[in-house]
Structure formats: structure tokens, C-alpha cells
Coordinates of N, CA and C and ligand atoms in Angstrom, one line a residue:
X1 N -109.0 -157.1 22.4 CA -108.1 -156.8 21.3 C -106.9 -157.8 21.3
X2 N -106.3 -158.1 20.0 CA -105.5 -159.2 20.2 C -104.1 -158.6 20.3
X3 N -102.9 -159.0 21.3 CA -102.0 -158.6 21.5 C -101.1 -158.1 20.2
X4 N -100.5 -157.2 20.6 CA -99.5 -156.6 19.3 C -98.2 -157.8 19.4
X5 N -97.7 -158.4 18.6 CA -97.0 -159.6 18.6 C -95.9 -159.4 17.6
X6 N -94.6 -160.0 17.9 CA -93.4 -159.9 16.6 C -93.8 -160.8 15.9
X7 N -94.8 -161.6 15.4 CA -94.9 -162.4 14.4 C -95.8 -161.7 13.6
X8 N -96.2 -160.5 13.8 CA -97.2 -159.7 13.3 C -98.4 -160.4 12.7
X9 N -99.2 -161.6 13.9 CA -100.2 -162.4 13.9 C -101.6 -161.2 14.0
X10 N -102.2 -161.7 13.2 CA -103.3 -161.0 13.9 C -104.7 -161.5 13.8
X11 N -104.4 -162.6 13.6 CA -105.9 -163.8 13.6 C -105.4 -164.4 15.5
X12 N -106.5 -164.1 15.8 CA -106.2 -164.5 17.5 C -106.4 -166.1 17.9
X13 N -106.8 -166.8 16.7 CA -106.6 -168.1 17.3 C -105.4 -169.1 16.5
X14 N -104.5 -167.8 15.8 CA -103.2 -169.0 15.2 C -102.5 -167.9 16.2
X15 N -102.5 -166.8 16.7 CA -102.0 -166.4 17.3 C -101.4 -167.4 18.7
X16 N -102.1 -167.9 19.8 CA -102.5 -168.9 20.2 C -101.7 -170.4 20.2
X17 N -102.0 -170.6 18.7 CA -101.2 -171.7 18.3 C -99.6 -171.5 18.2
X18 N -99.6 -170.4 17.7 CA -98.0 -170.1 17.1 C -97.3 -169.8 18.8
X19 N -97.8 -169.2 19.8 CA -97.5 -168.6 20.7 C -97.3 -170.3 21.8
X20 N -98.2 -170.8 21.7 CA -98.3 -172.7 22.4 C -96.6 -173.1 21.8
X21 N -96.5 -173.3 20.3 CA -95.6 -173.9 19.9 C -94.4 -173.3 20.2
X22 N -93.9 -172.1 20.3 CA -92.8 -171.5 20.1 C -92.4 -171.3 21.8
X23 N -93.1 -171.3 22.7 CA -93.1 -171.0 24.1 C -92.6 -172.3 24.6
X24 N -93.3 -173.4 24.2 CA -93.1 -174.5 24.6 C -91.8 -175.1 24.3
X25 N -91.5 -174.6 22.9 CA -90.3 -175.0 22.3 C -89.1 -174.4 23.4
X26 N -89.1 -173.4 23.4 CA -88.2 -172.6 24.5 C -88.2 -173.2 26.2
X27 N -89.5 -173.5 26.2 CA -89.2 -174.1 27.8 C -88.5 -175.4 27.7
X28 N -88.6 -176.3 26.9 CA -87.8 -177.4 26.3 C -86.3 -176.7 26.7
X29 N -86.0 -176.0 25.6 CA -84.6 -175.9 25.5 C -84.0 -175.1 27.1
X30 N -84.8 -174.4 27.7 CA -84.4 -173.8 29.0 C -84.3 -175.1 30.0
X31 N -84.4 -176.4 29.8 CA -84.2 -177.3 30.7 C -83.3 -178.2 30.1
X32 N -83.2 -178.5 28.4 CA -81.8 -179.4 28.0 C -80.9 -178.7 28.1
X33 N -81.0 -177.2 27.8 CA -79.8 -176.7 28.0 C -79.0 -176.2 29.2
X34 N -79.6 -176.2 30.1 CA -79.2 -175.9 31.8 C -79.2 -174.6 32.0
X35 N -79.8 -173.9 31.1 CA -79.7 -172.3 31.7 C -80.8 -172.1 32.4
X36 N -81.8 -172.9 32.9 CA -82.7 -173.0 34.1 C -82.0 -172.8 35.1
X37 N -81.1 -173.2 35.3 CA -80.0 -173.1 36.3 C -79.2 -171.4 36.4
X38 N -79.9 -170.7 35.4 CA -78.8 -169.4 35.3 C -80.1 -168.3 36.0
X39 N -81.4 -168.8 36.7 CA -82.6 -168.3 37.1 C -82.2 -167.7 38.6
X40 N -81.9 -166.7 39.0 CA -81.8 -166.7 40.2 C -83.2 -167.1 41.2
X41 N -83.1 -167.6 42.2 CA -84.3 -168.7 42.7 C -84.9 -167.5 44.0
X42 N -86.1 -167.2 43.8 CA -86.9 -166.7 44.5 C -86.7 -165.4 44.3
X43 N -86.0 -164.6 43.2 CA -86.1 -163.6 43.1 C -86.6 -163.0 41.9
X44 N -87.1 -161.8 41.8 CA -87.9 -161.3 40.5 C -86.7 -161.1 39.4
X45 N -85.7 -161.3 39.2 CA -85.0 -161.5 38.3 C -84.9 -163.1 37.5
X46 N -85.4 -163.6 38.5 CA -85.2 -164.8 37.6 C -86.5 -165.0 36.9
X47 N -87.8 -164.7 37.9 CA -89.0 -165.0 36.6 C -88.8 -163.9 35.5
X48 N -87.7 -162.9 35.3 CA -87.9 -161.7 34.0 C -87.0 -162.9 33.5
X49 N -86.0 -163.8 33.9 CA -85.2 -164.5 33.2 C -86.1 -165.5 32.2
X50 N -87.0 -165.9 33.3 CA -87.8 -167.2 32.5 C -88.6 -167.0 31.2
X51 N -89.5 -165.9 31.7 CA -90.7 -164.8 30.6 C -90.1 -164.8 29.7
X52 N -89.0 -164.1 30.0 CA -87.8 -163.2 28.4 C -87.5 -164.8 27.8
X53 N -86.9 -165.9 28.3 CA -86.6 -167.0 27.8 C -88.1 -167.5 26.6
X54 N -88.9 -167.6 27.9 CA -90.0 -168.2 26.5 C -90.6 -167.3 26.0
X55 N -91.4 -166.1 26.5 CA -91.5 -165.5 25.0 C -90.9 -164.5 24.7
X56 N -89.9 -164.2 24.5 CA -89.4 -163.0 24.0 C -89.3 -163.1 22.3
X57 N -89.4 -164.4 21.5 CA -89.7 -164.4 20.1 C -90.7 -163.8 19.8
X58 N -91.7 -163.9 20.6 CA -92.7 -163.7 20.3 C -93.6 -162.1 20.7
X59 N -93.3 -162.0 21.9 CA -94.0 -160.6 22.4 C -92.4 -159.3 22.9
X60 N -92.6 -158.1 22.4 CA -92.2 -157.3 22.8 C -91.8 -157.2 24.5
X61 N -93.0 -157.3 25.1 CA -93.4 -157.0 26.6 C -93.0 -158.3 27.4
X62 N -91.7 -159.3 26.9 CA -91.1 -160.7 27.6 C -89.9 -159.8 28.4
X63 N -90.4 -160.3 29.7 CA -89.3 -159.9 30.7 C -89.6 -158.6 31.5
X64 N -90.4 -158.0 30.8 CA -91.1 -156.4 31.0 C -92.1 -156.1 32.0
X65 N -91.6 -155.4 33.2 CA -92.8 -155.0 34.0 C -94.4 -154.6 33.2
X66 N -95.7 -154.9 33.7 CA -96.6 -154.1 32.6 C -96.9 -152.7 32.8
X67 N -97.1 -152.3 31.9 CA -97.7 -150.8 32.4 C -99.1 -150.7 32.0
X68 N -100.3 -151.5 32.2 CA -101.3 -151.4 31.9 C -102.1 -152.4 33.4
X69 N -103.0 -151.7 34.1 CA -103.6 -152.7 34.9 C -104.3 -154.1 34.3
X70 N -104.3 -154.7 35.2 CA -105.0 -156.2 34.3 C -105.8 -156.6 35.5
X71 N -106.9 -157.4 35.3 CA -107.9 -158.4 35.9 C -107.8 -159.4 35.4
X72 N -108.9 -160.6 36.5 CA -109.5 -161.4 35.6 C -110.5 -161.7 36.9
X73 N -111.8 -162.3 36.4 CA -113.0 -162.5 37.0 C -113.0 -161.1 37.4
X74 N -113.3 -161.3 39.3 CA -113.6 -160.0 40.1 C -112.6 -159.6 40.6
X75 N -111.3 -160.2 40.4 CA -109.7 -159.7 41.0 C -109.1 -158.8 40.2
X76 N -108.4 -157.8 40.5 CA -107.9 -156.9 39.9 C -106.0 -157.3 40.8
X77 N -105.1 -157.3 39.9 CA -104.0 -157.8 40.5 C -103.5 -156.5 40.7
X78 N -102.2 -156.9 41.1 CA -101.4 -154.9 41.6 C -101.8 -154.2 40.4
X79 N -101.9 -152.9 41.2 CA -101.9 -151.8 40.3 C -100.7 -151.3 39.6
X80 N -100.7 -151.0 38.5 CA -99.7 -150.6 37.9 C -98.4 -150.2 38.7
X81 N -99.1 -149.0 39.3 CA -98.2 -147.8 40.4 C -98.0 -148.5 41.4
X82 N -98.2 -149.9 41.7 CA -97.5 -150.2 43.1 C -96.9 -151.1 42.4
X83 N -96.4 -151.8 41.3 CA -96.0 -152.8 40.7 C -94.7 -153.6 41.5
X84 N -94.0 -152.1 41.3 CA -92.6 -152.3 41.5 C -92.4 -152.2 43.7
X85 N -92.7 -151.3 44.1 CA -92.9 -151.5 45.6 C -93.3 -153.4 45.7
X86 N -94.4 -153.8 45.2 CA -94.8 -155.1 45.8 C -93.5 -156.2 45.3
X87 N -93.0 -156.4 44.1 CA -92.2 -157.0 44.0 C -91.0 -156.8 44.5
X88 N -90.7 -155.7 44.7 CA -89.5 -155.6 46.0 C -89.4 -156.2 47.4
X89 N -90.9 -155.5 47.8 CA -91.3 -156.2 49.2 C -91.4 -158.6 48.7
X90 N -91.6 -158.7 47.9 CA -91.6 -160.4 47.5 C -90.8 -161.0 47.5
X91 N -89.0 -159.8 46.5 CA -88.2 -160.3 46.7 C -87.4 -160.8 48.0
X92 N -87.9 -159.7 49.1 CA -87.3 -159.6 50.5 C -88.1 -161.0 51.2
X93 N -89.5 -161.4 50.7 CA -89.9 -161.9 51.8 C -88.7 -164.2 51.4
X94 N -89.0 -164.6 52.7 CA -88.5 -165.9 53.2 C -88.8 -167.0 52.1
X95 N -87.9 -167.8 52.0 CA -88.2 -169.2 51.4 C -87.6 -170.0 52.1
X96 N -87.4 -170.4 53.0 CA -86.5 -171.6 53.4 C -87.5 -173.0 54.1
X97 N -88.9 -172.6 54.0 CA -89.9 -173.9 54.2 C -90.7 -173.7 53.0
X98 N -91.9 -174.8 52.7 CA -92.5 -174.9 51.9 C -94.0 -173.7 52.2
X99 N -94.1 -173.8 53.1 CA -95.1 -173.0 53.7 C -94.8 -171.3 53.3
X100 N -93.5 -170.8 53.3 CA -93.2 -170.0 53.0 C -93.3 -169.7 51.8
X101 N -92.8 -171.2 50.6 CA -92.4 -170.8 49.6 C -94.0 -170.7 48.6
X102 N -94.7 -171.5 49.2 CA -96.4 -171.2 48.9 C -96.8 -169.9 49.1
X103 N -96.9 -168.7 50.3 CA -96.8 -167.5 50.5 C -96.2 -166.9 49.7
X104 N -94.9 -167.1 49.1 CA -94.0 -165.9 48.1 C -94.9 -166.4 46.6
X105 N -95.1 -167.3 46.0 CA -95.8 -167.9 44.8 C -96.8 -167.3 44.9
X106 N -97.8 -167.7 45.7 CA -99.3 -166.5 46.2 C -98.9 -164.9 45.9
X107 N -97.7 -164.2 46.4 CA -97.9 -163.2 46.3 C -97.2 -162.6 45.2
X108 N -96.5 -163.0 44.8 CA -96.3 -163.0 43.0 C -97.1 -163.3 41.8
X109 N -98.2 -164.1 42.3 CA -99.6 -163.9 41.5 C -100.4 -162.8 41.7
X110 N -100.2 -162.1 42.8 CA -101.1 -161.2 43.2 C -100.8 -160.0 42.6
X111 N -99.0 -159.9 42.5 CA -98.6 -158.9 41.3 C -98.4 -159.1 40.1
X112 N -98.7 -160.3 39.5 CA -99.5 -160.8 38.1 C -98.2 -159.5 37.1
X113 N -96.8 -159.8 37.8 CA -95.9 -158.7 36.9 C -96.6 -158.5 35.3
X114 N -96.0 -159.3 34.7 CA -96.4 -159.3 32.9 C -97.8 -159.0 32.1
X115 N -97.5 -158.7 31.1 CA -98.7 -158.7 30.4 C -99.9 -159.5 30.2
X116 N -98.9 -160.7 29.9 CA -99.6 -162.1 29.5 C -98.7 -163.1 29.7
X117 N -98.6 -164.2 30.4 CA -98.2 -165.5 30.3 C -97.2 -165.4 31.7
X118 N -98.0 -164.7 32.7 CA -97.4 -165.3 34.2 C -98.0 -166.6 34.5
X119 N -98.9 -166.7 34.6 CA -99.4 -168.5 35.2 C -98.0 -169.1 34.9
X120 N -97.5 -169.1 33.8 CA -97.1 -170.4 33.0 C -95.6 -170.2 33.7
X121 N -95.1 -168.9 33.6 CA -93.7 -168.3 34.0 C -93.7 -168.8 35.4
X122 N -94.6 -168.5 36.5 CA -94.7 -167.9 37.7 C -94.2 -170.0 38.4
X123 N -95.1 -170.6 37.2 CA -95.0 -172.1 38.2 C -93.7 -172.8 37.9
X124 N -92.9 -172.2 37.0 CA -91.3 -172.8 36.4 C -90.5 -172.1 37.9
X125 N -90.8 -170.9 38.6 CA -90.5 -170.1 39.3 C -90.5 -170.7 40.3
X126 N -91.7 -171.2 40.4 CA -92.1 -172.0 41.7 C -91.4 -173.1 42.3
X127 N -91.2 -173.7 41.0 CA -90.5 -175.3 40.9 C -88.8 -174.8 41.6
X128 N -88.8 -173.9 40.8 CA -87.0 -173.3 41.0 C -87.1 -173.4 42.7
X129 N -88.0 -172.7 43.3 CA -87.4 -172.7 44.7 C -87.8 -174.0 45.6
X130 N -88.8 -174.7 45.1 CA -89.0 -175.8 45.8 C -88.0 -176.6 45.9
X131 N -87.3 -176.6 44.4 CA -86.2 -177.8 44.4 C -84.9 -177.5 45.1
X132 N -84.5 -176.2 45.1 CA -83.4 -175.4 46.1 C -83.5 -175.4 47.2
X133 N -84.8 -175.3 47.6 CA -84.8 -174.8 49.2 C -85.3 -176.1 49.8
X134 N -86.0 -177.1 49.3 CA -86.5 -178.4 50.1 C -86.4 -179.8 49.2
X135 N -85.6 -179.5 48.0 CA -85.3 -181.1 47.2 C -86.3 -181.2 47.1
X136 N -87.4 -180.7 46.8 CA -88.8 -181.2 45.8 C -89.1 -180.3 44.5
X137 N -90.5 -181.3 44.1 CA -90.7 -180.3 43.4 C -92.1 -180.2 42.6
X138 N -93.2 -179.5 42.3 CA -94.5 -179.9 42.2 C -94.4 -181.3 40.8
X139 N -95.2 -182.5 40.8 CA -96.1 -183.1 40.0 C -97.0 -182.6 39.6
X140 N -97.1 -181.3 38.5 CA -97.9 -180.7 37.9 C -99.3 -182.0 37.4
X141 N -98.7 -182.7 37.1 CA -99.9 -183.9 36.8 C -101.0 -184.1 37.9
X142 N -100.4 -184.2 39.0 CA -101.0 -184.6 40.3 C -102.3 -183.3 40.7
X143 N -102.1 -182.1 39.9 CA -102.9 -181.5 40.4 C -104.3 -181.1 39.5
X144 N -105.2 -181.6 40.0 CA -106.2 -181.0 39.1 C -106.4 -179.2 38.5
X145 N -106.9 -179.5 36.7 CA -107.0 -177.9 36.8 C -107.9 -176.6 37.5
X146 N -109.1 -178.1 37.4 CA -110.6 -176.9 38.0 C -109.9 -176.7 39.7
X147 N -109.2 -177.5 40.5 CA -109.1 -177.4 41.7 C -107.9 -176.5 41.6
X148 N -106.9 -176.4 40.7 CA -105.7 -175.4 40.5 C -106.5 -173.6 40.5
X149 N -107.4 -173.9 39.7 CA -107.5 -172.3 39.4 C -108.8 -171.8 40.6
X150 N -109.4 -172.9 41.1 CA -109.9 -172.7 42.4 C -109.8 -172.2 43.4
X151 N -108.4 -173.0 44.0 CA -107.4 -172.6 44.9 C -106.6 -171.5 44.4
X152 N -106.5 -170.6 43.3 CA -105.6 -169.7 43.1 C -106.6 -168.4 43.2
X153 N -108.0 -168.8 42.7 CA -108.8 -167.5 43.4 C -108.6 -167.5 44.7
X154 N -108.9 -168.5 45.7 CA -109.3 -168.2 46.7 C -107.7 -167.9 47.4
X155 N -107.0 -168.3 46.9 CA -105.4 -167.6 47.6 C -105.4 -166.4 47.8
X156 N -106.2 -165.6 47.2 CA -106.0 -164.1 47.5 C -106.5 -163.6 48.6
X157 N -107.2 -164.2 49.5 CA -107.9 -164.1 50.8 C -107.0 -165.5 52.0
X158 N -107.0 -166.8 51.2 CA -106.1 -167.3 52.2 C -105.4 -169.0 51.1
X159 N -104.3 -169.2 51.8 CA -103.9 -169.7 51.0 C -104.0 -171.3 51.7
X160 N -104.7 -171.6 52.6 CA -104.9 -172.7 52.9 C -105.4 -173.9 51.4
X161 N -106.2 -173.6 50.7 CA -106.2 -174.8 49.7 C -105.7 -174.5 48.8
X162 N -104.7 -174.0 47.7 CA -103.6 -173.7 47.3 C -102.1 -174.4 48.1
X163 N -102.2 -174.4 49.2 CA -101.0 -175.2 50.0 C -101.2 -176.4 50.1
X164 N -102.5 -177.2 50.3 CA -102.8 -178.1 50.4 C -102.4 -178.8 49.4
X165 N -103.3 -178.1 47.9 CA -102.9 -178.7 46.9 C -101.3 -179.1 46.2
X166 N -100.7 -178.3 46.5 CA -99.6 -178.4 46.4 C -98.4 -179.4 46.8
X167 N -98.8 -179.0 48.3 CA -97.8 -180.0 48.6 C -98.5 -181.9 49.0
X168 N -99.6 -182.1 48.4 CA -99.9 -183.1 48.3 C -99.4 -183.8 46.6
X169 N -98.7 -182.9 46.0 CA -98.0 -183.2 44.6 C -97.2 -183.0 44.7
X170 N -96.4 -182.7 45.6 CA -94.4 -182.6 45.6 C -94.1 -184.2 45.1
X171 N -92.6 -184.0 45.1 CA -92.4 -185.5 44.7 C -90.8 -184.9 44.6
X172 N -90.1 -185.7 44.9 CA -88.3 -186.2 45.0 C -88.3 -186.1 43.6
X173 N -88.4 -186.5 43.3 CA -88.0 -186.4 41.3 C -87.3 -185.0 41.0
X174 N -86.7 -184.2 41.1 CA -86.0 -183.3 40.8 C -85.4 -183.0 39.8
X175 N -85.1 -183.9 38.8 CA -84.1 -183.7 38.2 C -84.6 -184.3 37.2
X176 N -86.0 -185.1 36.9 CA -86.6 -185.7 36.1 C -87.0 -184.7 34.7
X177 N -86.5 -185.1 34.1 CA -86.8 -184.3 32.4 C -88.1 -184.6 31.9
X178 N -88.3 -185.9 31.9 CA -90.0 -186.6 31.4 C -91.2 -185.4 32.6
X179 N -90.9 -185.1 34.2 CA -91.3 -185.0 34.9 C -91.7 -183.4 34.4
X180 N -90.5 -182.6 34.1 CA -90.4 -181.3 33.9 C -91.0 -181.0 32.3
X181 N -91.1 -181.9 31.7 CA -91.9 -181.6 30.4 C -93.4 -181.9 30.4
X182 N -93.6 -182.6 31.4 CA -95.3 -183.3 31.5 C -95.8 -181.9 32.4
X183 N -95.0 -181.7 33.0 CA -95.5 -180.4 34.0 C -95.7 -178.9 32.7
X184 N -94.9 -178.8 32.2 CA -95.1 -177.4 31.0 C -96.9 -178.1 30.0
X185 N -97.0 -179.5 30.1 CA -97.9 -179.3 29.5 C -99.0 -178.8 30.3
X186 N -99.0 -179.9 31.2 CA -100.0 -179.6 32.2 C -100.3 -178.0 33.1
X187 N -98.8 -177.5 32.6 CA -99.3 -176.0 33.0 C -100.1 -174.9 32.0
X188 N -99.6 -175.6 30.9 CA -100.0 -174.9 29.5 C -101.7 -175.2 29.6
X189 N -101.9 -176.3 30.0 CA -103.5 -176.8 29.8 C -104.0 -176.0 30.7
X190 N -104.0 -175.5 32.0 CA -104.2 -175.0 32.6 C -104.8 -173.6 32.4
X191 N -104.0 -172.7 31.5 CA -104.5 -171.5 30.5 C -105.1 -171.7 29.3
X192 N -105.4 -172.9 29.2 CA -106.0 -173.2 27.7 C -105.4 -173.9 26.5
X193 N -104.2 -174.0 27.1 CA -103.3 -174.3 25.4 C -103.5 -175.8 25.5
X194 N -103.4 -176.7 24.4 CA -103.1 -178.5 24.6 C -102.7 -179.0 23.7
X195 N -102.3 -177.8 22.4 CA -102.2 -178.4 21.0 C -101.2 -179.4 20.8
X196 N -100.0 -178.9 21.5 CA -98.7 -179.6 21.5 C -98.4 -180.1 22.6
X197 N -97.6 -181.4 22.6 CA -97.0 -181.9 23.5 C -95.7 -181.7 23.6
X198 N -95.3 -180.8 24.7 CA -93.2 -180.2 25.0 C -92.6 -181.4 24.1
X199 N -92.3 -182.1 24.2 CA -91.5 -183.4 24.6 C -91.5 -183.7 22.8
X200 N -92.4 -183.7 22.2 CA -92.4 -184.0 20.6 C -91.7 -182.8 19.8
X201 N -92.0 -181.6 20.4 CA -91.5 -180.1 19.7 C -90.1 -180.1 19.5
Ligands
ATP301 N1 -109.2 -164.9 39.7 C1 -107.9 -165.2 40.0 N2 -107.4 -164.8 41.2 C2 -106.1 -165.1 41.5 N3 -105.3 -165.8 40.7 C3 -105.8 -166.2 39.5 C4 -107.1 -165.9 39.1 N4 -107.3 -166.4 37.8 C5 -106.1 -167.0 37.5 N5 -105.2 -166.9 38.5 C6 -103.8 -167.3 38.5 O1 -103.2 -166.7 37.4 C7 -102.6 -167.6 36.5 C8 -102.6 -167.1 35.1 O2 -103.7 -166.5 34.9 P1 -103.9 -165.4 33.7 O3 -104.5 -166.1 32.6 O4 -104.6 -164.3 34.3 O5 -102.5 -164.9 33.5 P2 -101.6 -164.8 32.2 O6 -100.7 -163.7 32.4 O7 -102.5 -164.8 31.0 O8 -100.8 -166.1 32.3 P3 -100.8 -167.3 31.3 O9 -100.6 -166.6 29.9 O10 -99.7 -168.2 31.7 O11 -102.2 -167.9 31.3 C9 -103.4 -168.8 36.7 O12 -102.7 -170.0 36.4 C10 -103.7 -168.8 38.2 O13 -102.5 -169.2 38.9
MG302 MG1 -102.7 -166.0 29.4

């Protein structure tokens, strides 16, 4: 069923499109305008910061714990009723190595908070603590998708190729704007979307 939406879309593939363009537009502006910087870094307030940033035009449920279980394939992420316990225990757990900061990413997918559009939220999150805690920050380019969503099934059991991949795409560029808009695409493609390119929006 296609999500209940404030644009009151209900054709599911302009839904889609409208939801690509307007999300994308917002992660744009969350980086010229520097309130990327207003994200608290490794903590669950800042990814409700980022979600609510890009879609809150669009969906009700931006920023919003879910209250409906969700899957995908054979994974079933937190259950509703432990939502809030698991993200507590995430916020507490360590980031001050990369190895760490791969472990807290891993288990922030595993509680898949939102309704719709963690992937995309979760790796802006990611970037926030890599660049704070170790001056890097992923080359979303660098990573293949089939090997991205590969590595993120099998993270749930261990996160050896998910880390691998990862930090084989860090890169000193931190601060790079070209770097941080090729990465929203490349994360967007990742779930499907490719209509638009950040950078032209
Ligand atoms: N089977 C899986 N097991 C573990 N993690 C997964 C699995 N499938 C996808 N993921 C991870 O979850 C992310 C988002 O997947 P999913 O489509 O379920 O979430 P979403 O809320 O719709 O996010 P988005 O809208 O950004 O795609 C993927 O990018 C990947 O990191
Ligand atoms: Mg999605």
C-alpha cells in the first residue's frame, strides 16, 4: 500500500519521483546551509534531526519513532516494543575509532527507527561521526551498490565485510561539497531513486 503522504500523492511511482526531488533538495540545503552542523554526532537525536530535515515536507512520520514492525528479505529489524530500549542502549554505545563507529552504524540499521527512508538518513549519520571522531569520511562513489546491500545483510550476523567496505572508501575530503552531493546520489541509487542529480536541484 502506498504510504499516506502530505502531498496527498497516491500514484506510487510520482510518489517516488516527488519524494527523490524534494528530499534531495533538502539534503542540498542541510549542507549549504550548515545546519548539518546543528546534528548532534552519534546520537539518535541527530538522525530524528536529519529524517525531519529531509522529509518532513513530505511524510507525517519524519523524525518519528515507527510504530509498525517492518522487514525486508528474511530480516525483521527491532520490534516495535524494543524500539526505544535499543536506541538508548546505541546512543550509550563508543565512537572514538572507526571500528567502533561501523558497530554503532550496524546497529542503528538493525533498529531501522523510521518508517521509510533510514538507508539514506542513517549514512548522512554515519558520515557526521566519521568526520568528528577520525577527520574522514565515506566516498559514497567508491562503494559498490550490489556489494553495499550485500555487506549490510550480512552485518547482522557480522560486520566484517561492511567494515571492510567502508573503510576502504574513507577519504580526507571532509569538507568537500562536490564530495557530499555525489555521495546523496549515490546513496539515493542505492534504494532505487536516480532521477535527479543533488547538485542541479
Ligand atoms: N536485509 C537487510 N538486512 C540488513 N540491512 C538491510 C537489509 N536490506 C537493506 N538494509 C539496509 O537498510 C538500508 C535501507 O533499506 P530499506 O529500504 O529497508 O529502508 P528504508 O527505510 O526504506 O530506507 P530508504 O528509504 O533510505 O531506502 C539499506 O541501505 C541497507 O543499509
Ligand atoms: Mg525506502
Amino acid at each position: 500500500m502506498i504510504l499516506a503522504n502530505k502531498l496527498n500523492i497516491t500514484d506510487q511511482i510520482e510518489l517516488a519521483r516527488a519524494e527523490e526531488k524534494i528530499s534531495k533538495q533538502k539534503a542540498k540545503q542541510l549542507f549549504d546551509s550548515g545546519n548539518i552542523n546543528k546534528a548532534e554526532v552519534g546520537k539518535f537525536a541527530g538522525l530524528v534531526f536529519i529524517h525531519a530535515y529531509l522529509f518532513e515536507e513530505i511524510y507525517a512520520f519524519a523524525g518519528k519513532i515507527r510504530d509498525v514492525n517492518i522487514a525486508k528479505g528474511t530480516i525483521a529489524f527491532a520490534r516495535v516494543m524494543y524500539l526505544e530500549a535499543s536506541i538508548k542502549h546505541i546512543d550509550a554505545m563508543p565512537q572514538s575509532n572507526v571500528d567502533q563507529i561501523i558497530e554503532k552504524y550496524v546497529e542503528m540499521n538493525i533498529a531501522h527507527p523510521f518508517r521509510e527512508g533510514n538507508g539514506r538518513a542513517t549514512r548522512i549519520w554515519l558520515d557526521l561521526m566519521l568526520k568528528k571522531e577520525i577527520q574522514q569520511v565515506v566516498d559514497w562513489n567508491a562503494v559498490d551498490k550490489d556489494d553495499y546491500l550485500s555487506a549490510m545483510q550480512r552485518s547482522v550476523v557480522k560486520d566484517l565485510e561492511i567494515n571492510a567496505l567502508i573503510k576502504q572508501a574513507l577519504t580526507d575530503q571532509i569538507d568537500d561539497r562536490a564530495l557530499f552531493m555525489k555521495g546523496i546520489d549515490v546513496s539515493y541509487y542505492y534504494e532505487g531513486y536516480s532521477e535527479f542529480k543533488t547538485e542541479e536541484l
